[in-house]
mmCIF file of C-alpha atoms in Angstrom:
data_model
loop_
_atom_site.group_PDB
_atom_site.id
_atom_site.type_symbol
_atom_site.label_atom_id
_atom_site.label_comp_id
_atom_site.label_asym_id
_atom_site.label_seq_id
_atom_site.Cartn_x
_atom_site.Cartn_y
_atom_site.Cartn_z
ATOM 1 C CA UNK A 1 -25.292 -66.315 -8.796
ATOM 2 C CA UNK A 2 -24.282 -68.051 -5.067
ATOM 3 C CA UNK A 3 -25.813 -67.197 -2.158
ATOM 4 C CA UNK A 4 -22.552 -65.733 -0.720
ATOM 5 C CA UNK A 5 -22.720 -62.956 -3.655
ATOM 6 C CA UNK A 6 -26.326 -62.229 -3.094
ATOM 7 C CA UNK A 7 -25.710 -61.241 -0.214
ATOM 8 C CA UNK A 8 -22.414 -59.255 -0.901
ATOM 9 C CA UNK A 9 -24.585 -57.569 -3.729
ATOM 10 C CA UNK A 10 -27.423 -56.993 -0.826
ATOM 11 C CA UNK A 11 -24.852 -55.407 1.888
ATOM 12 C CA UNK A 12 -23.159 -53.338 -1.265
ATOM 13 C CA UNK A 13 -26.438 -51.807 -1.762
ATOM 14 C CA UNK A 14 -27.042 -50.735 1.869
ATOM 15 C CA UNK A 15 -23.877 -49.483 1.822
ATOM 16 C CA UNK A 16 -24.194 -47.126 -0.497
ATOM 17 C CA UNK A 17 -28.170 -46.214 0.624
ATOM 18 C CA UNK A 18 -26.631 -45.485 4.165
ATOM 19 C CA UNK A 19 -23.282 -43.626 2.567
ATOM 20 C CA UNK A 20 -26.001 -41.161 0.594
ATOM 21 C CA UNK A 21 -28.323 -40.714 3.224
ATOM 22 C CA UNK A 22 -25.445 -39.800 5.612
ATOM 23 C CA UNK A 23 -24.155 -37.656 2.799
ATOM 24 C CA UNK A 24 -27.924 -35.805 2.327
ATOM 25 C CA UNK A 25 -28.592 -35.241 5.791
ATOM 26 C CA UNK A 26 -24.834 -34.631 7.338
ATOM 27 C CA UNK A 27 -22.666 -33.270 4.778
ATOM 28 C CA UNK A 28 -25.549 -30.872 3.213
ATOM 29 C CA UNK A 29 -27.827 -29.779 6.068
ATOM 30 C CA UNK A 30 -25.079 -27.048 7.235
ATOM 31 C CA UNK A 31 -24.972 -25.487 3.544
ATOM 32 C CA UNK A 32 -29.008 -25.529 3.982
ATOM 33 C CA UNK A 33 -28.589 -23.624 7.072
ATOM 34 C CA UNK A 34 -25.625 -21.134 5.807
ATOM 35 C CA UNK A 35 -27.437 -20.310 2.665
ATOM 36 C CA UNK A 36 -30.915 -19.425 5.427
ATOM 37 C CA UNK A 37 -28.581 -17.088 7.664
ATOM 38 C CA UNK A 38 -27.299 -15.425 4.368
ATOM 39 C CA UNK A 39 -28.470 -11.429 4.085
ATOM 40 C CA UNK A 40 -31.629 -10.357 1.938
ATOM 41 C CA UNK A 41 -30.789 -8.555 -1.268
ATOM 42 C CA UNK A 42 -30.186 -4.692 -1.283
ATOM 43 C CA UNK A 43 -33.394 -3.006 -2.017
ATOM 44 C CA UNK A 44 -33.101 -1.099 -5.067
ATOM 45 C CA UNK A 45 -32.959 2.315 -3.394
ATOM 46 C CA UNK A 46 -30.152 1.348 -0.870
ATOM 47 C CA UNK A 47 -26.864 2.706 -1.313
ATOM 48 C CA UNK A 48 -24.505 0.324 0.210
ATOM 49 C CA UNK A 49 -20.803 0.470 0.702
ATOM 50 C CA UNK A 50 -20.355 -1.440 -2.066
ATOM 51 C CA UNK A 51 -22.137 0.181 -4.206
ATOM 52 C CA UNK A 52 -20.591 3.411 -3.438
ATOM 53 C CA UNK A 53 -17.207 2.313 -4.327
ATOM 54 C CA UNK A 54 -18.247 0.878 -7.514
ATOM 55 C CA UNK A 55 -20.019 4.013 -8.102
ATOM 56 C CA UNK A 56 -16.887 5.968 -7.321
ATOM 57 C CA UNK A 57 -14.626 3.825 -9.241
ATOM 58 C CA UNK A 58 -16.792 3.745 -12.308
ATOM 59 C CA UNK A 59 -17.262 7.576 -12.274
ATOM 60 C CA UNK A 60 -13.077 7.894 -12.069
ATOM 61 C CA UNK A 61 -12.625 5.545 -14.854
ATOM 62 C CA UNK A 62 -15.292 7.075 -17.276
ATOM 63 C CA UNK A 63 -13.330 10.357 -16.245
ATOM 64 C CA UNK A 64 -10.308 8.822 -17.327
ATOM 65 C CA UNK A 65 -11.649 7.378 -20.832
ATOM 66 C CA UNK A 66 -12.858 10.288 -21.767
ATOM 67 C CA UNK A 67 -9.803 12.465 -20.898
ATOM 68 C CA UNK A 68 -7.649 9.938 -22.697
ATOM 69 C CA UNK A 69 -9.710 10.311 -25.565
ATOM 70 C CA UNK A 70 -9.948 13.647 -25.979
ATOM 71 C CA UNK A 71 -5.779 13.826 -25.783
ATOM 72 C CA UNK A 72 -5.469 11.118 -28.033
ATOM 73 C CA UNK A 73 -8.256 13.275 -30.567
ATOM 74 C CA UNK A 74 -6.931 16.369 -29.821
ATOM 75 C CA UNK A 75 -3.611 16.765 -28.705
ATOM 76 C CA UNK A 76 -3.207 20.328 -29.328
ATOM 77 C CA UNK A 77 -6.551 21.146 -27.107
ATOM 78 C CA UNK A 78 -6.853 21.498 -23.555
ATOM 79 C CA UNK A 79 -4.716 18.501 -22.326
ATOM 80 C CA UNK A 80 -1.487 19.754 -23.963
ATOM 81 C CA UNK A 81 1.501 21.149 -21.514
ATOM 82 C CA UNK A 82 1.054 24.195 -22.441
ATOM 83 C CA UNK A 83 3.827 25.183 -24.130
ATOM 84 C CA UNK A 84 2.700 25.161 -27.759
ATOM 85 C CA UNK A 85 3.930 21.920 -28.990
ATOM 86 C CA UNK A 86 0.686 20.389 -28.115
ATOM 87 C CA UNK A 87 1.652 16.982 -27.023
ATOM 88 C CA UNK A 88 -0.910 15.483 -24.974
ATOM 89 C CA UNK A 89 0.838 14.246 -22.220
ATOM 90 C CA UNK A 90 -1.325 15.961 -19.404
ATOM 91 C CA UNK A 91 -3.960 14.344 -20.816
ATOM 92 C CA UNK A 92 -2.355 11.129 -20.573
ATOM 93 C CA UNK A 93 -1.224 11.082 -17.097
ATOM 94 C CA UNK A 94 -4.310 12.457 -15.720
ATOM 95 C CA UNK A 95 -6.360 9.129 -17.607
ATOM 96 C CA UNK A 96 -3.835 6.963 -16.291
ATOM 97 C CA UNK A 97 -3.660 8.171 -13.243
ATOM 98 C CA UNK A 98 -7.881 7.839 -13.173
ATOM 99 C CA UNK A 99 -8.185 4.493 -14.800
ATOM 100 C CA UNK A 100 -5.746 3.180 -12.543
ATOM 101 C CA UNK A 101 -7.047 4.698 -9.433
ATOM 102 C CA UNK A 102 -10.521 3.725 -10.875
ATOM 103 C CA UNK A 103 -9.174 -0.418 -11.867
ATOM 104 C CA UNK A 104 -7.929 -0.110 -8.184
ATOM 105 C CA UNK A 105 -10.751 0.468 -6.141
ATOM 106 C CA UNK A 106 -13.449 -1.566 -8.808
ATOM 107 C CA UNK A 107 -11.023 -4.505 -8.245
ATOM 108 C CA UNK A 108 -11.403 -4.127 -4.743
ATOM 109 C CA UNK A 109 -14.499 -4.188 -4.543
ATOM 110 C CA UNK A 110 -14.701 -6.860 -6.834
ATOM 111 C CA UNK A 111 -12.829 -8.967 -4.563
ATOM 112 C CA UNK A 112 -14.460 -7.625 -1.177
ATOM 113 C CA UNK A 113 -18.100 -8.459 -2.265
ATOM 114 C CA UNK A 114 -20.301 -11.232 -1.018
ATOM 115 C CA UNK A 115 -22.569 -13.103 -3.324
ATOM 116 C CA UNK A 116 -23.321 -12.483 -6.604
ATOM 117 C CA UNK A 117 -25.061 -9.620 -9.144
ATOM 118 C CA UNK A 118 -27.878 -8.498 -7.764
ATOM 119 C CA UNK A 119 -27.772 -8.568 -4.449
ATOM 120 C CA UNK A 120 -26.684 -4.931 -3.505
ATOM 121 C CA UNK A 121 -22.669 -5.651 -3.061
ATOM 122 C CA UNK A 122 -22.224 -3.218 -6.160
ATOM 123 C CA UNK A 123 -20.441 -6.330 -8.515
ATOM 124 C CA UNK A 124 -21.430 -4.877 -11.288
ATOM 125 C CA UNK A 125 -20.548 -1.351 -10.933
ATOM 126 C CA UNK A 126 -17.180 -2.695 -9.706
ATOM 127 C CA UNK A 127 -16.686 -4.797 -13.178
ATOM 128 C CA UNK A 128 -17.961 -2.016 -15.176
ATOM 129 C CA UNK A 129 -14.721 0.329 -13.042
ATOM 130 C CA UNK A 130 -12.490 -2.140 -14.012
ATOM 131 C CA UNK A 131 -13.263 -2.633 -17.451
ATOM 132 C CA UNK A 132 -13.591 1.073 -17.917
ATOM 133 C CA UNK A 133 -10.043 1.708 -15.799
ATOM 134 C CA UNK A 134 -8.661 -0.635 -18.136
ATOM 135 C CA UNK A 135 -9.986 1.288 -21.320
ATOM 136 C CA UNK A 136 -8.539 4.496 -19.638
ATOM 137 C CA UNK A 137 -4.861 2.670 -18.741
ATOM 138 C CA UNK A 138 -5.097 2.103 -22.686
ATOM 139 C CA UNK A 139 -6.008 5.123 -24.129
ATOM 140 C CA UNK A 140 -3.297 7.287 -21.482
ATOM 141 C CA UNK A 141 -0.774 4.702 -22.483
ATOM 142 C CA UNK A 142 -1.276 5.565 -26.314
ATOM 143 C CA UNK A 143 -1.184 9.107 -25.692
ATOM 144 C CA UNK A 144 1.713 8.965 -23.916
ATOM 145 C CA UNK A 145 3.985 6.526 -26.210
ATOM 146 C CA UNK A 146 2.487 9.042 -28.972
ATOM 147 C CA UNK A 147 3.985 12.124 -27.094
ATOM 148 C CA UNK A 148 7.139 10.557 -26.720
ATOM 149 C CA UNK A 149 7.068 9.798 -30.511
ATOM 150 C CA UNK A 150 6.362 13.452 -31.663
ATOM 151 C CA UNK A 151 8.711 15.079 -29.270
ATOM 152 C CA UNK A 152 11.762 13.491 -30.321
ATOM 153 C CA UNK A 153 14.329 15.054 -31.880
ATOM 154 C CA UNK A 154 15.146 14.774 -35.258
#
């Protein structure tokens, strides 16, 4: 090796020592300091606005699961229209109606909360809503297709 690519190898290496310095103290000191200013986890007890509407939109989508279940069980039962012929079809709006109201406000608050499970933002409430809502949007939707299968003429 020449003297001339010693030295190129030489000024190469400070090159990159001063590029990663600059990149440790420059580029990453402001995430340091963003991720000290961030808010302390929700104590456990805390009810939050987040948590509230997952709360809310979990409750509406269990609602709606098990209303769509029980028309798509028993379509004769409770959720029928009432005129004897026992479709279901109350049943079914009212679950869709929940698990969509319920996949509404869980996805909102999916997409509203800062950081990740466990701090208090009520994530996990929210994806339990939507996976629930989604269950319910299911089980209405069968109902309903199944109503419109049994009351067609023949």
């Amino acid at each position: 090796m020449s003297a001339s690519g010693a030295v190129e190898t030489v000024r190469r290496g400070v090159a990159a020592a001063g590029t990663a310095l600059f990149g440790v103290f420059a580029l990453a000191a402001p995430a340091a300091a963003h991720a000290s200013v961030q808010p302390a986890a929700a104590d456990v007890y805390t009810m939050s606005a987040g948590r509230l509407g997952a709360a809310t939109a979990a409750v509406l989508a269990l609602i709606g699961v098990i209303v769509g279940g029980l028309a798509l069980a028993r379509p004769a039962g409770r959720f029928g229209t009432g005129s004897g012929s026992g479709s279901g079809r109350l049943g079914a709006f009212v679950a869709l109606a929940a698990g969509l109201t319920g996949t509404a406000l869980g996805g909102l608050v999916v997409a509203t909360s800062e950081g990740g499970l466990g701090t208090g933002n009520g994530l996990g409430g929210a994806v339990v809503a939507v996976v629930l809502g989604l269950m319910s949007l299911v089980l209405g939707g069968t109902v309903l297709a199944r109503s419109r299968r049994t009351a067609r003429p023949s």
